[in-house]
Coordinates of C-alpha atoms and ligand atoms in Angstrom, one line a residue:
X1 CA 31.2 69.5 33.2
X2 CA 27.9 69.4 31.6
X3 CA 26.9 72.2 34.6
X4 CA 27.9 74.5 36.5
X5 CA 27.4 73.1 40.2
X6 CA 26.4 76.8 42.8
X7 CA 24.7 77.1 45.7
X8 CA 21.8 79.9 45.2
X9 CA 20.7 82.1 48.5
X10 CA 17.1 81.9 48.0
X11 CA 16.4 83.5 51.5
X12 CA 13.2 85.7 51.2
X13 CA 12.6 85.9 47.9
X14 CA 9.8 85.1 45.4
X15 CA 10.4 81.5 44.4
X16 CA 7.0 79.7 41.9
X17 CA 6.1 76.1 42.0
X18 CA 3.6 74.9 39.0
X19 CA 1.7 72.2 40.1
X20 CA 0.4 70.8 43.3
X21 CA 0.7 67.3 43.2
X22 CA 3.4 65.2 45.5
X23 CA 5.8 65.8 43.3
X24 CA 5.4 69.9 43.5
X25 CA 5.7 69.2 47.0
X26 CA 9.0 67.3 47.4
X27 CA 10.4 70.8 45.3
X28 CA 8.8 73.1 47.7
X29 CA 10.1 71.3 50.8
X30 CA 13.3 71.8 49.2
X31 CA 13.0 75.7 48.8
X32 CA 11.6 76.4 51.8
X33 CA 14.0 74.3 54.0
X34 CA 16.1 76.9 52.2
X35 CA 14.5 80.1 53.1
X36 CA 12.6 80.7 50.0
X37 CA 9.2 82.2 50.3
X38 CA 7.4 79.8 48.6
X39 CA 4.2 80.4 45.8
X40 CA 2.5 77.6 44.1
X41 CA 0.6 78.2 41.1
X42 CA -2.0 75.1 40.8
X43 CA -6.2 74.7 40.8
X44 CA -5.9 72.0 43.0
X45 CA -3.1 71.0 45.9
X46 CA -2.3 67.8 47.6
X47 CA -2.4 67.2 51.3
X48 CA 0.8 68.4 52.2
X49 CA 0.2 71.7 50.1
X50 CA -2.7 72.1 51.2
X51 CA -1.7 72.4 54.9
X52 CA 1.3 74.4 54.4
X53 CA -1.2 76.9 52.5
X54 CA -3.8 76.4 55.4
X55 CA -0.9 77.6 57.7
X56 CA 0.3 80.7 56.0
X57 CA 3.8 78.6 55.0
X58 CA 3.4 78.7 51.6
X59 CA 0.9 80.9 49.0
X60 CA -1.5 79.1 46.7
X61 CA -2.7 80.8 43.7
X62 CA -5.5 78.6 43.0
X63 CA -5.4 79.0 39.2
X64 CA -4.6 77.5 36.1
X65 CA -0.7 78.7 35.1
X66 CA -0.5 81.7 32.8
X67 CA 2.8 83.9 32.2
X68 CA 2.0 87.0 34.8
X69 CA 2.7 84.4 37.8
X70 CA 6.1 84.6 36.9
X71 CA 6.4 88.2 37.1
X72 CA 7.9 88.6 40.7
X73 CA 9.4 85.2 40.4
X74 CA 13.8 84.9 40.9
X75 CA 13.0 81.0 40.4
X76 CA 10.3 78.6 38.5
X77 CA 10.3 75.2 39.2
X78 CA 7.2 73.6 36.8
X79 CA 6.1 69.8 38.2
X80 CA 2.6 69.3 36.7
X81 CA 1.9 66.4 35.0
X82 CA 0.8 68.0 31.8
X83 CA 3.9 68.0 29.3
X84 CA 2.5 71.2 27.1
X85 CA 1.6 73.3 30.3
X86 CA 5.4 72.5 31.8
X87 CA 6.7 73.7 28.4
X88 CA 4.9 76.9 28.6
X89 CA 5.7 77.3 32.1
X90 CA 9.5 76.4 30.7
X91 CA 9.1 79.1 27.4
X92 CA 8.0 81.9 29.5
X93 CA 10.8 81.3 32.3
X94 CA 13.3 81.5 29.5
X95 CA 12.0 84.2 27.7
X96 CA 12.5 86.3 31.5
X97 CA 15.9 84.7 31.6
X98 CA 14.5 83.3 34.6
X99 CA 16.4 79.8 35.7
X100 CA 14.0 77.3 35.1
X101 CA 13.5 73.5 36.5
X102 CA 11.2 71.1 34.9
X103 CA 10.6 67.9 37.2
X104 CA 11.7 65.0 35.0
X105 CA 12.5 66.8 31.9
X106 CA 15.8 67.9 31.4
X107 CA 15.6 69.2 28.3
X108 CA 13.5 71.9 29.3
X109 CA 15.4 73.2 32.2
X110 CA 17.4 75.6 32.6
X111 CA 18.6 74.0 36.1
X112 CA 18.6 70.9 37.0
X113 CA 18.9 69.8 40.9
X114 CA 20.9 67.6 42.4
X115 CA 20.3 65.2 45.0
X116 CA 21.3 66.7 48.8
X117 CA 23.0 65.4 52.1
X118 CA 22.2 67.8 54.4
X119 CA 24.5 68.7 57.3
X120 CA 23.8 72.5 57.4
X121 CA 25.8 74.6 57.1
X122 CA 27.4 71.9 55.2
X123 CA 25.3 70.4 52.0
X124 CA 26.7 68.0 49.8
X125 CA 25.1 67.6 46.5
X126 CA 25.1 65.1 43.8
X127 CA 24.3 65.6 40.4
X128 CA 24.5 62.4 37.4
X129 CA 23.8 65.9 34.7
X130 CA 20.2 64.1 34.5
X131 CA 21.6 61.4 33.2
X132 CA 20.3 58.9 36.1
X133 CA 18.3 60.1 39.5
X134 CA 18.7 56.8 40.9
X135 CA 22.0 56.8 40.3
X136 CA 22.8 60.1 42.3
X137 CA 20.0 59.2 44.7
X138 CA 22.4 55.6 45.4
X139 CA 25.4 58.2 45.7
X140 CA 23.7 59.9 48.1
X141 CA 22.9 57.1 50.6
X142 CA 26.6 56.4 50.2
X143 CA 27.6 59.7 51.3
X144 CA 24.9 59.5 54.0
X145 CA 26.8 56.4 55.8
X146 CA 30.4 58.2 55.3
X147 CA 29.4 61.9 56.4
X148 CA 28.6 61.9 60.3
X149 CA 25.3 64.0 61.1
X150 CA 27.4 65.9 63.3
X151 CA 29.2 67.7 60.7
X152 CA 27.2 70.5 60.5
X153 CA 27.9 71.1 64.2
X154 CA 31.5 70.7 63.4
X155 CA 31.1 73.1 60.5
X156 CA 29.2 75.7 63.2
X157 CA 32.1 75.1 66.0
X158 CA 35.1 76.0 62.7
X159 CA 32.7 79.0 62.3
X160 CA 32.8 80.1 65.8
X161 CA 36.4 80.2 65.3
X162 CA 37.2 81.0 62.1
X163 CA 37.5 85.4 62.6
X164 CA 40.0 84.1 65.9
X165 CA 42.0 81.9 63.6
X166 CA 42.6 84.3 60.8
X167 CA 44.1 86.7 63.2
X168 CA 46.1 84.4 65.0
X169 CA 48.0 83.0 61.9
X170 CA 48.8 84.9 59.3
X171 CA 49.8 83.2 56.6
X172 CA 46.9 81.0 54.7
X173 CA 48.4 78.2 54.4
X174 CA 49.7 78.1 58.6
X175 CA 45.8 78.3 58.9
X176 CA 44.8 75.4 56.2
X177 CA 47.5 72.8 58.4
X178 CA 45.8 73.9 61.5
X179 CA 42.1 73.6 60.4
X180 CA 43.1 70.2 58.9
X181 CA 44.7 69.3 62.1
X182 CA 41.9 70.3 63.8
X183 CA 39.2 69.1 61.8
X184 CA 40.6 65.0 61.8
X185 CA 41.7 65.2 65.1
X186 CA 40.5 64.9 68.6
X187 CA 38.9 68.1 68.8
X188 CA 36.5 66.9 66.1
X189 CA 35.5 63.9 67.7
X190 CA 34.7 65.3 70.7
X191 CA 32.2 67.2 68.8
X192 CA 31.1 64.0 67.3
X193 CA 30.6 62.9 70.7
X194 CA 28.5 65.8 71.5
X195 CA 31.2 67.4 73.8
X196 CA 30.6 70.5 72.2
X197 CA 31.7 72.6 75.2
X198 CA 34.7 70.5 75.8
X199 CA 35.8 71.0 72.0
X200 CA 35.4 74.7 72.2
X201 CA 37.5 75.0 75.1
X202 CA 40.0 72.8 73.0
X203 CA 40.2 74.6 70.1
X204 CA 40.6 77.6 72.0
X205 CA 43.8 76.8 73.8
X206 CA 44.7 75.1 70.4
X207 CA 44.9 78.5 68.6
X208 CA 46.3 80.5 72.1
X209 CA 49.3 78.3 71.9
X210 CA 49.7 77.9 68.0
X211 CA 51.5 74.9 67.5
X212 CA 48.4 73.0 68.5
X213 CA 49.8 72.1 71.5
X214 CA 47.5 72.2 73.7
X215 CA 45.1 69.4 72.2
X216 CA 44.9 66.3 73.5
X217 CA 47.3 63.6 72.8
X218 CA 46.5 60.0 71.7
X219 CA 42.8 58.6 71.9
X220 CA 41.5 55.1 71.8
X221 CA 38.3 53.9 70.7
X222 CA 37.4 50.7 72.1
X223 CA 34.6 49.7 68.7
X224 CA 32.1 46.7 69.0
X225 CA 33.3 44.9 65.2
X226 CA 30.1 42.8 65.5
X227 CA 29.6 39.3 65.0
X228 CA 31.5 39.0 61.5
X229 CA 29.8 40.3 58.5
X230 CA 30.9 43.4 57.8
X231 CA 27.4 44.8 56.5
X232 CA 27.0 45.0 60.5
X233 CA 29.1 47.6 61.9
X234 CA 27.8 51.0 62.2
X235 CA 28.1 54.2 60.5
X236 CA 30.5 55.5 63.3
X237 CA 32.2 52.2 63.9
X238 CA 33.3 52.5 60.3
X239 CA 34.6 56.2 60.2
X240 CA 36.8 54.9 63.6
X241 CA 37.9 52.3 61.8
X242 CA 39.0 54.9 58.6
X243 CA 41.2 57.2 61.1
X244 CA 42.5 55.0 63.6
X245 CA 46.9 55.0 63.3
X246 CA 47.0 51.6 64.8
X247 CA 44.5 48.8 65.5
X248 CA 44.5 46.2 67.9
X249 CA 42.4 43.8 67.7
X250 CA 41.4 39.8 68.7
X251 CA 40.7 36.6 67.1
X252 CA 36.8 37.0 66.7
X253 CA 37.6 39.9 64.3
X254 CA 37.1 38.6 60.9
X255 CA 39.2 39.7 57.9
X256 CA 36.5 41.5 55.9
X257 CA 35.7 43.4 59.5
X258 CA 39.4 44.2 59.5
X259 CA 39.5 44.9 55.8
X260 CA 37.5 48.1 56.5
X261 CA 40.3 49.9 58.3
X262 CA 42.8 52.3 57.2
X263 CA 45.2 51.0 54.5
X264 CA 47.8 52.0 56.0
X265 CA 47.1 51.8 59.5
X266 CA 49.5 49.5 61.8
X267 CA 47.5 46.3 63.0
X268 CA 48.5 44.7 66.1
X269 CA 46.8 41.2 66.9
X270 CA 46.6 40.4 70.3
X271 CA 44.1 37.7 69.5
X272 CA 47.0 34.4 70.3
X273 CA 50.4 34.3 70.8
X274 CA 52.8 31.8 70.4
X275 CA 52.1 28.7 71.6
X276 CA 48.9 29.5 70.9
X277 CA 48.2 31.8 74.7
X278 CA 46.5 34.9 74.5
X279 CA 48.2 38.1 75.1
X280 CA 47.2 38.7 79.0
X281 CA 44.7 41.0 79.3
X282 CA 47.2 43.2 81.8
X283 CA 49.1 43.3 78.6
X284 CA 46.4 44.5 76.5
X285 CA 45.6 47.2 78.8
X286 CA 49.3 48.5 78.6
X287 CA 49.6 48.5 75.5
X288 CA 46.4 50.5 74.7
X289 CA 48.0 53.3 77.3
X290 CA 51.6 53.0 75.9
X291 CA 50.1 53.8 72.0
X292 CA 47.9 56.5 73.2
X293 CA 50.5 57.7 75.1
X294 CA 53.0 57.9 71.6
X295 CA 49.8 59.8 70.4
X296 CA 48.6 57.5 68.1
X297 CA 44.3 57.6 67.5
X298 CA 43.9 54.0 68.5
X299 CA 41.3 51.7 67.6
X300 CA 40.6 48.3 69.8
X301 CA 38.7 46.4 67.7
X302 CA 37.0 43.7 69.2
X303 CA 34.2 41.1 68.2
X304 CA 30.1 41.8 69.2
X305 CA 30.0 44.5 71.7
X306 CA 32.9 46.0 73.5
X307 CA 30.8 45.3 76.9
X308 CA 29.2 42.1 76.2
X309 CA 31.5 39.1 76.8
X310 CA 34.1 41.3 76.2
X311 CA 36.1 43.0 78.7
X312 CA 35.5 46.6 77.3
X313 CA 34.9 47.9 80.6
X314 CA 38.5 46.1 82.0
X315 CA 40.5 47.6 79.3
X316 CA 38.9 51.1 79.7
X317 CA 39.2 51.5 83.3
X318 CA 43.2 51.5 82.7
X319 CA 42.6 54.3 80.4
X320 CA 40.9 56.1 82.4
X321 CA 43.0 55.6 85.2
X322 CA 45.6 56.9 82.7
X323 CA 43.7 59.8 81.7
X324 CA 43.5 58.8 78.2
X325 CA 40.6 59.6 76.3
X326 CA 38.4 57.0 74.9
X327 CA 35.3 56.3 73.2
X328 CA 32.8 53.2 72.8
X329 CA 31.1 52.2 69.6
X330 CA 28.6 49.6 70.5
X331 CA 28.6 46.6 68.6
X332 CA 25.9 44.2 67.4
X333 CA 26.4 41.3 69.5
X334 CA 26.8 37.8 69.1
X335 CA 23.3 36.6 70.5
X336 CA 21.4 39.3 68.2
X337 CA 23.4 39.2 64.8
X338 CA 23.4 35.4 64.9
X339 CA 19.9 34.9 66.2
X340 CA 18.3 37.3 63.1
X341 CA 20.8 35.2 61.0
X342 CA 20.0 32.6 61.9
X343 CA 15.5 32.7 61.9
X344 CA 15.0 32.3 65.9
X345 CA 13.6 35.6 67.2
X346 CA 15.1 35.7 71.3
X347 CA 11.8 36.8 72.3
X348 CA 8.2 35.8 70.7
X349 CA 4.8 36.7 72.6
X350 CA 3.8 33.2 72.8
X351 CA 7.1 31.8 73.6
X352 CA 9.7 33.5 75.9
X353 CA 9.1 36.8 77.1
X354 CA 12.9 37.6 78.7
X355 CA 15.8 36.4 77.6
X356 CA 19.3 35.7 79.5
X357 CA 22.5 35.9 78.3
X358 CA 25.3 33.7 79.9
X359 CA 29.3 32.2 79.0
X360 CA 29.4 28.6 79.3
X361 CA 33.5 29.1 79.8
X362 CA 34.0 25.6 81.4
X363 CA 35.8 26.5 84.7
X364 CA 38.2 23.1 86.2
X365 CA 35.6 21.3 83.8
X366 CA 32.1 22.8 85.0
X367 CA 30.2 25.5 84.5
X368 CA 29.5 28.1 87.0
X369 CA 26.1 28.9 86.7
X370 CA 22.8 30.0 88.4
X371 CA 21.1 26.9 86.8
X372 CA 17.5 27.6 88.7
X373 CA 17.3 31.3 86.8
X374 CA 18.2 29.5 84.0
X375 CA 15.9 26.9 83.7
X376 CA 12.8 28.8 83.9
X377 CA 10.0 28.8 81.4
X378 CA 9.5 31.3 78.5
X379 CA 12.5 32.3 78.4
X380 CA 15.4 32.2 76.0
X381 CA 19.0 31.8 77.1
X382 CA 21.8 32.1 75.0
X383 CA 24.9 31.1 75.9
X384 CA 28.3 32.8 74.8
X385 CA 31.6 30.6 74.7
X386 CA 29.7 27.4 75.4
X387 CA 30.7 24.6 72.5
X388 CA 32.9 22.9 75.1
X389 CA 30.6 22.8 77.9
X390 CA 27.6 22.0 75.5
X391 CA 26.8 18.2 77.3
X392 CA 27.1 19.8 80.7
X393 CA 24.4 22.4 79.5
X394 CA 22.2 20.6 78.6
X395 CA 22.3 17.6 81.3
X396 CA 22.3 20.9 83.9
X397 CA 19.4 22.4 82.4
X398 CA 17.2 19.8 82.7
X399 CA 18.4 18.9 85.8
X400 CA 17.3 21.9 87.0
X401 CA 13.6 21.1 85.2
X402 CA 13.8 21.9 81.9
X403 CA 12.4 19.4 79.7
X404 CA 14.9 17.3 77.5
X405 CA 12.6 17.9 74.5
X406 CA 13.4 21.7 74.9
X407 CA 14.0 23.3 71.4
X408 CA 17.5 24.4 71.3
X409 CA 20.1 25.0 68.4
X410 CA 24.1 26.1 68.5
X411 CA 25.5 28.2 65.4
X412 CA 28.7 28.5 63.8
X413 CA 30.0 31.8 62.5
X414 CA 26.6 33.0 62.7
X415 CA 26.1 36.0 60.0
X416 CA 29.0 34.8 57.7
X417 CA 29.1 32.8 54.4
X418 CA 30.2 29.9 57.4
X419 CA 27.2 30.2 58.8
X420 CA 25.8 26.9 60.1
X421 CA 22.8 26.0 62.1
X422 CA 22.1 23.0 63.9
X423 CA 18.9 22.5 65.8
X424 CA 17.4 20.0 68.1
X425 CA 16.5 19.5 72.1
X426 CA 18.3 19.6 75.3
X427 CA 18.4 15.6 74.9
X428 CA 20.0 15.3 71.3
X429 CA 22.2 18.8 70.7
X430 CA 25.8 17.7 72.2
X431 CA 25.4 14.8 69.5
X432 CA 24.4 16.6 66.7
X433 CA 26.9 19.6 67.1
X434 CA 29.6 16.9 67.8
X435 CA 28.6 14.7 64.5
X436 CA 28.1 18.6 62.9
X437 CA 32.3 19.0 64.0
X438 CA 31.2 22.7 64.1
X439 CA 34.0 25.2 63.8
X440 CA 33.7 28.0 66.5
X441 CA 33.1 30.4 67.2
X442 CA 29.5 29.3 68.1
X443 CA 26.4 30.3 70.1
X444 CA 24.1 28.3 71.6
X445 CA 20.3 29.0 72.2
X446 CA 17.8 27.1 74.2
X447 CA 13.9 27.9 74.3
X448 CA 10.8 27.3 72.3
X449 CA 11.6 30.1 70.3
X450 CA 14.3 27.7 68.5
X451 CA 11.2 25.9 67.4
X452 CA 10.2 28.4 65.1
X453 CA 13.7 28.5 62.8
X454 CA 12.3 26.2 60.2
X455 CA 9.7 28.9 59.3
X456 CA 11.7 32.0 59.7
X457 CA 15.2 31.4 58.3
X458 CA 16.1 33.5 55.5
X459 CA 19.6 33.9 55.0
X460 CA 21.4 31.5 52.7
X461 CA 24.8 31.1 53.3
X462 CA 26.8 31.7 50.0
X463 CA 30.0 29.2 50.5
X464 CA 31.9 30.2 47.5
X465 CA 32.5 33.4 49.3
X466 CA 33.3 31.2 52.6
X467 CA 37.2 31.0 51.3
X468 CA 38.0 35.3 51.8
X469 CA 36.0 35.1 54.6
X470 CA 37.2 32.8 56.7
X471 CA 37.3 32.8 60.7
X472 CA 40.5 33.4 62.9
X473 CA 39.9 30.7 65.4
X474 CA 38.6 31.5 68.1
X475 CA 38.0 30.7 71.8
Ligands
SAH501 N1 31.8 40.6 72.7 C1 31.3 39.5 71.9 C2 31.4 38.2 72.6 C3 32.8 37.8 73.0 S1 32.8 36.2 73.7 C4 29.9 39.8 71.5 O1 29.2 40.8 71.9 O2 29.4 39.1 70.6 C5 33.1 35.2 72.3 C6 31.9 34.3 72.0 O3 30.9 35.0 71.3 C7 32.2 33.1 71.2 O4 32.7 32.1 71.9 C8 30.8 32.8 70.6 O5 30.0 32.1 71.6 C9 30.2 34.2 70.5 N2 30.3 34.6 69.1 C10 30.8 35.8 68.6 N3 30.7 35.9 67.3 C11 30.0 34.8 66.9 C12 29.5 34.4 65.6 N4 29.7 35.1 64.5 N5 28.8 33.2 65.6 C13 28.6 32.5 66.7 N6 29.0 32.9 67.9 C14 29.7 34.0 68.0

């Protein structure tokens, strides 16, 4: 190691910032979100200096540097832009055997700083040795998207506990099991899910009876995959995903979706069966209860949003009638991933002002629908599941007075390296999406807004990369 990485309490004492530009500024945010009380040594100050000074947050010395500013000083950070004056500042720190930081010029520091996520109490901090900022600043964002922002309350709660803990298990490592136990597990998540109070009552009959016991079992987290790309889930979708035991999950999920789960986690696809049947939805919902049950930390992974189009709700009512814990990730679903995919904003000021999502599912051959809401003006209505039905759609809506040159367009595997629009009007669509022999799954959306996807579409589908990413089929 070119350094040696430490974590310096700062709290209260005399810490000196040369310079007051932006830059100085960024360096005393740091140090004074860390207690430091804060001087800055500098004949003029920028905005943000300046009104930290104005309210008594930090002390300006409005001066030019010279060596006796450093006499009370624990830590000297120099960020002017004058190379000789941050040399000086740099001589003088040294020759106090003061540790010394030079913004951008490591080979007059004494210190160098690394670049932070902050979950306090918990910091994590990334260093390159100076070697390249941007490169530990890219780090950084990385760790952002793995470490939830609950962790510092996670890191409080193991705090709470930790004197109670010690006590109760004697030997070190008994404790390090159970802390790991309880810092993956349920009890964890519920903090994650801001149950903090549930998670300290947890973690207290955890440690009363030992063995652990006393947490909950199995959990299930019914997680909203998205509409395929997996640049679309969300932070927390993603962690699931990483600690799930088993996954279940249905033919809209794509294989670089499912590629972000745990290696080594079982997958269960409940997507078709044989002769090509779904698994009954009854038999979803058992099986969901019968894994938690076993104790496994369950993830059903489903296409979109759990709750949109997607029977979320059915499959958690049996768990809570099971009194199985569960959580729901939303998802982003089909009608907003595909519609920024694909260039048609769902609402536009001039255009359509609500906009209606519906299932063309073809029922004995026709579509139940409420064709009048439907067929108002400025609005947009997407329709979910509707590639068979498209003909009856369209003749319906403008039976019901839409006009057949209504802009309207239907997408396949909207988001992916698939992706395919086709536009037209209520008159010419089924044709075009039949000549098109679109793959589904596919979304369909009618209104003027559709008119405006020749301007505003900006994502190129790369179909090289089409081969890895290919689509289950779907409904
Ligand atoms: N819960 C899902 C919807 C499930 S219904 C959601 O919120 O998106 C399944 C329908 O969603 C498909 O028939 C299709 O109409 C639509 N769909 C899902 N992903 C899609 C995609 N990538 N491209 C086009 N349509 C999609």
């Amino acid at each position: 190691m070119e350094f040696l990485p430490v974590f310096f309490d700062i709290k209260g004492k005399p810490c000196v910032v040369i310079g007051g530009g932006d830059v100085a500024a960024r360096k005393v945010a740091m140090l004074l979100n860390s207690g430091g009380k804060v001087t800055v040594v500098a004949p003029e100050l920028c905005s943000t200096l300046r009104q930290q000074a104005e309210s008594g947050e930090i002390c300006h010395v409005q001066s030019r540097f010279s060596p006796a500013h450093l006499n009370e000083a624990i830590i000297v950070i120099a960020a002017t832009d004058d190379r000789a004056v941050n040399k000086q500042v740099s001589d003088v720190a040294n020759s106090y055997r003061l540790p010394v930081n030079v913004v951008d010029d490591p080979d007059y520091c004494s210190f160098i700083m690394p670049s932070v996520v902050d979950r306090s109490p918990v910091i994590v901090a990334v260093s390159t040795g100076g070697s390249s900022p941007v490169l530990a600043r890219l780090l950084r964002a990385r760790l952002e998207t793995l470490i939830p922002g609950a962790y510092g309350r996670l890191a409080t709660l193991a705090d709470k506990f930790r004197g109670q803990v010690k006590q109760h298990f004697t030997e070190s490592s008994q404790r390090r099991i159970f802390w790991e136990n309880i810092l993956q597990g349920p009890i964890a998540e519920m903090v994650f899910a801001g149950r903090e109070d549930q998670a300290s009552s947890a973690l207290s009959k955890a440690i009363e009876s030992s063995t652990g016991d006393a947490q909950p079992r199995g959990e299930v987290y019914l997680v909203g995959g998205g509409p395929g790309n997996p640049d679309l889930l969300t932070f927390r979708a993603l962690r699931l995903m990483q600690q799930a035991d088993v996954v279940v999950y249905d033919n809209l999920v794509t294989p670089p979706v499912l590629d972000m789960t745990r290696r080594d986690a079982d997958r269960i696809f409940v997507g078709k069966q044989r002769a090509n049947h779904a698994m009954r939805q009854e038999e979803i919902n058992e099986l969901l209860v019968k894994l938690a049950k076993e104790g496994k930390r369950v993830l059903r992974l489903k296409g979109g949003d759990p709750f949109i189009f997607g029977r979320g709700g059915e499959e958690i009512e049996t768990l809570s009638a099971h009194q199985i814990p569960f959580q729901v990730v939303p998802g982003i679903t089909a009608a907003s991933g595909v519609a920024s995919y694909a260039g048609i904003p769902l609402t536009h000021r001039d255009y359509a002002q609500a906009c209606v999502f519906v299932t063309g599912h073809l029922k004995d051959g026709s579509m139940d629908l409420d064709w009048d809401m439907l067929a108002r003006p400025n609005q947009t209505v997407v329709i979910y599941m509707g590639l068979l039905g498209l003909p009856v759609l369209c003749q319906q809506l403008v039976a019901h007075g839409l006009t057949s040159d209504t802009p309207a367009a239907i997408v396949q595997q909207g988001t992916t390296p698939s992706q395919k629009v086709v536009t037209g009007t209520l008159g010419s669509l089924p044709q075009l999406a039949k000549d098109a022999q679109l793959k589904p799954p596919t979304l369909i959306i009618v209104g003027k807004v559709v008119s405006l996807q020749g301007k505003l579409a900006w994502f190129t589908p790369d179909q090289e990369a089409e081969g890895n990413f290919a689509l289950t089929r779907s409904k």
